[in-house]
C-alpha positions as CSV (number, residue, x, y, z in Angstrom):
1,X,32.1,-54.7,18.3
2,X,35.3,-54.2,16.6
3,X,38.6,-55.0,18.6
4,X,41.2,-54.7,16.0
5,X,44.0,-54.7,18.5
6,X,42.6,-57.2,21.1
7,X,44.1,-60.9,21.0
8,X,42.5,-62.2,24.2
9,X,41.2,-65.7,24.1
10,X,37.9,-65.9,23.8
11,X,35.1,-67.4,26.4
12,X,33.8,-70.7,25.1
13,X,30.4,-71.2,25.4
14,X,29.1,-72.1,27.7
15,X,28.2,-75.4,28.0
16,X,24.6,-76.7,27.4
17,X,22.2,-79.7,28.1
18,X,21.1,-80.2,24.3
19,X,21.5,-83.2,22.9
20,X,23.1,-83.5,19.1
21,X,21.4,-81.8,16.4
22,X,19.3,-79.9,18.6
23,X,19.1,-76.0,18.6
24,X,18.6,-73.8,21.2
25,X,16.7,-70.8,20.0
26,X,16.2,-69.1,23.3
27,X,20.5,-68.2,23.4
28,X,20.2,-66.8,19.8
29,X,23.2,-63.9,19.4
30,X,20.5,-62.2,17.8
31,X,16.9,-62.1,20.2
32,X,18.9,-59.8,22.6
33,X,21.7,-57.3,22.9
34,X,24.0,-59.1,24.9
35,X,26.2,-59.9,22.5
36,X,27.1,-57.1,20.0
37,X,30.4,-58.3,19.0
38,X,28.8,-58.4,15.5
39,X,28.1,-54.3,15.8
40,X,31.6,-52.7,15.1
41,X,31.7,-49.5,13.4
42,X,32.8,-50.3,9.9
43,X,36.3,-48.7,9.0
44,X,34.4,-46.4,6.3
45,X,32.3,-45.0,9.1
46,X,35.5,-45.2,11.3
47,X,37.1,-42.4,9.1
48,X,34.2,-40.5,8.6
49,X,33.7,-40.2,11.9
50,X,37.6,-38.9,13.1
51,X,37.3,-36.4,9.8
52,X,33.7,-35.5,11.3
53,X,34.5,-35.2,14.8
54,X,36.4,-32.7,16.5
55,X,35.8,-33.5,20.0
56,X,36.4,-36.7,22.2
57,X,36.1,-37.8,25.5
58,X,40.0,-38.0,26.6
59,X,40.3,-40.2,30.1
60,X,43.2,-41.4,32.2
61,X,43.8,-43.0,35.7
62,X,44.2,-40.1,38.5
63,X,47.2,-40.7,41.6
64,X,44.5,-42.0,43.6
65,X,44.3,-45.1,41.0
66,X,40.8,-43.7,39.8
67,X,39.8,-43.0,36.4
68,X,38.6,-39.5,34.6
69,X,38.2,-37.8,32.1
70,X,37.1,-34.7,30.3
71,X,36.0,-33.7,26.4
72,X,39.0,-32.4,24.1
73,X,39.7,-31.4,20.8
74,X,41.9,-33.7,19.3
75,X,43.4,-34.5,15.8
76,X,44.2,-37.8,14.3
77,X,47.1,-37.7,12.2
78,X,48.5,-41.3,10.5
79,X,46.8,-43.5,13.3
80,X,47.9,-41.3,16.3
81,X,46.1,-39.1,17.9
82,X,47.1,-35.6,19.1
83,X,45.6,-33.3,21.5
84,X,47.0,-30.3,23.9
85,X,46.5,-29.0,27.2
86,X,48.2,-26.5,30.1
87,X,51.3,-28.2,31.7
88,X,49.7,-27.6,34.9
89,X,46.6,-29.4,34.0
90,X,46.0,-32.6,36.3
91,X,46.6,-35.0,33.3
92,X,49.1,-34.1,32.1
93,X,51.0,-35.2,35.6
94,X,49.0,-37.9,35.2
95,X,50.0,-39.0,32.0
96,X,54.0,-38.7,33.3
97,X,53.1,-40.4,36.2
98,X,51.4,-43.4,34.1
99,X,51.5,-43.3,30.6
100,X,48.7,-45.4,29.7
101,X,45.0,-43.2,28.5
102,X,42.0,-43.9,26.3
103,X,40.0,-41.4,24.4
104,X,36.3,-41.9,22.7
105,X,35.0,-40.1,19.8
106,X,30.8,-40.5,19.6
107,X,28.8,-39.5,16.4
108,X,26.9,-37.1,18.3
109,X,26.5,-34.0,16.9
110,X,27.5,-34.5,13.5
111,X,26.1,-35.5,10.5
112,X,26.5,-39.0,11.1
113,X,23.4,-38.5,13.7
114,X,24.1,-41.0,17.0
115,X,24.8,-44.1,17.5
116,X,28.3,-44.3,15.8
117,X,31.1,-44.7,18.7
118,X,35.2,-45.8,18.6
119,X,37.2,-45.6,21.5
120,X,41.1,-46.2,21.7
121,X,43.5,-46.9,24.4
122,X,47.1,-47.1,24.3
123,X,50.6,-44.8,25.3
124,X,50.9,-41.6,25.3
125,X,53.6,-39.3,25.1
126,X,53.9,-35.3,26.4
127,X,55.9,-32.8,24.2
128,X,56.9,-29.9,24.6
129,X,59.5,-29.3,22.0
130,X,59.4,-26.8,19.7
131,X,59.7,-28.6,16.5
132,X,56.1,-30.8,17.7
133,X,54.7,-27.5,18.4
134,X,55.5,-26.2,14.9
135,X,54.1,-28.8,13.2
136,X,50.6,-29.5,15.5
137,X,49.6,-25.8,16.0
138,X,49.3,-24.6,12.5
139,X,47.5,-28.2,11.2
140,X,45.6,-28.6,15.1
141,X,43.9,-24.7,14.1
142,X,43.0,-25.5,11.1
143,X,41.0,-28.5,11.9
144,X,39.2,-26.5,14.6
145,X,38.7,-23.5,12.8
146,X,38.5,-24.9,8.9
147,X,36.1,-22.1,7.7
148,X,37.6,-18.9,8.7
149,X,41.6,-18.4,8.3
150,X,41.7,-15.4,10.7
151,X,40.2,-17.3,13.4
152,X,42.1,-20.1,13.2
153,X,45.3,-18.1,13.0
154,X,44.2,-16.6,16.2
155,X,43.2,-19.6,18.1
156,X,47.1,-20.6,17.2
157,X,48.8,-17.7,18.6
158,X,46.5,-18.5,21.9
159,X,47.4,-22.0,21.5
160,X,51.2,-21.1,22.0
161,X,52.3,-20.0,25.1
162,X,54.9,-21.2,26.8
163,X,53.8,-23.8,29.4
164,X,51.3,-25.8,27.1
165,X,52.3,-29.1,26.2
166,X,51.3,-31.7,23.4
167,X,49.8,-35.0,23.8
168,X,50.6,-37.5,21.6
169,X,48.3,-40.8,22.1
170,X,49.3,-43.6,20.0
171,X,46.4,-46.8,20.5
172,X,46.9,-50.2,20.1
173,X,43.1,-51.3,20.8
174,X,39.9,-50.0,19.6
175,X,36.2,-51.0,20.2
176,X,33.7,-49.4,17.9
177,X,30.5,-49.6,17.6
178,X,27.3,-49.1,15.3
179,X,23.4,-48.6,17.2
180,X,22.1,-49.4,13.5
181,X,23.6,-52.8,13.5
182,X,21.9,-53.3,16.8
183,X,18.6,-51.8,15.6
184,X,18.4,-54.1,13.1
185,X,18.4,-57.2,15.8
186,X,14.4,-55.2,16.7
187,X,13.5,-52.7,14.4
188,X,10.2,-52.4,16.0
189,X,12.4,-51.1,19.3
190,X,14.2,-48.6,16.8
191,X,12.8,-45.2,17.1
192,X,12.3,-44.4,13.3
């Protein structure tokens, strides 16, 4: 899986009873699925996937420490990733209360068919000035409603009103990954 933004130390391996120049075939990366680090979502299929996608899973941690989250339309713009909600919407205290949030796109649903995931975490930021809402509304309507002009100029005047706010996530890790990298592994487990 792809972890562009992760610098933790790696686990050695774990130690074996082999003796030099022997191979252990049974711990093979590739007669199981334990280890997928070699199944990241390529950065072509990355992009096609945020231009595909319009909805995401967005998740932070509630005042009780737990986390949660709910699907939302979001637009990525330059790396960051915008989305809106009410002010009076629980994450939005959340958010204030503890910046940090992830959000996961999936392939499902689009063209792409399944399989295809990316999920980033990082800051996040709440707006509510007018020159943010200015600039996300018109662009944010669009991208929801790219087909039909009057509907995305409706959807936003709806957008709006006077207590919604703007979420501005900005990541600095992602994990993708790619079923058909897996697949490969056991093509006879593949459903064809």
């Amino acid at each position: 899986m792809t972890d562009q933004f992760d610098d933790r130390p790696r686990r050695p391996a774990p130690a074996t009873d082999l003796e030099e120049g022997d191979t252990d075939m049974s711990n093979s990366a590739h007669d199981n699925y334990e280890d997928l680090t070699d199944c990241g979502l390529s950065p072509e299929f990355e992009q096609e996937l945020l231009e595909l996608q319009r909805e995401c899973t967005f998740m932070w941690t509630n005042k009780q420490g737990e986390a949660f989250g709910v699907i939302m339309s979001y637009m990525e713009h330059d790396g960051v990733f915008w989305l809106t909600a009410a002010e009076r919407r629980a994450r939005i205290s959340a958010i204030r209360r503890f910046p940090r949030a992830s959000l996961c796109i999936t392939s499902v649903g689009t063209e792409m068919g399944t399989g295809k995931t990316i999920t980033y975490k990082g800051d996040c930021t709440v707006h509510s000035s007018r020159e943010i809402k200015d600039w996300f509304y018109p662009r944010f309507a669009k991208r929801i409603r790219p087909d039909d002009e009057l509907a995305a100029s409706t959807f936003q005047k709806f957008l709006d009103s006077p207590d919604r706010v703007i979420i501005e996530l900005r990541p600095d890790y992602k994990l993708g990954f790619d079923s058909a990298l897996m697949w490969a592994r056991s093509p006879e487990a593949a459903n064809k």
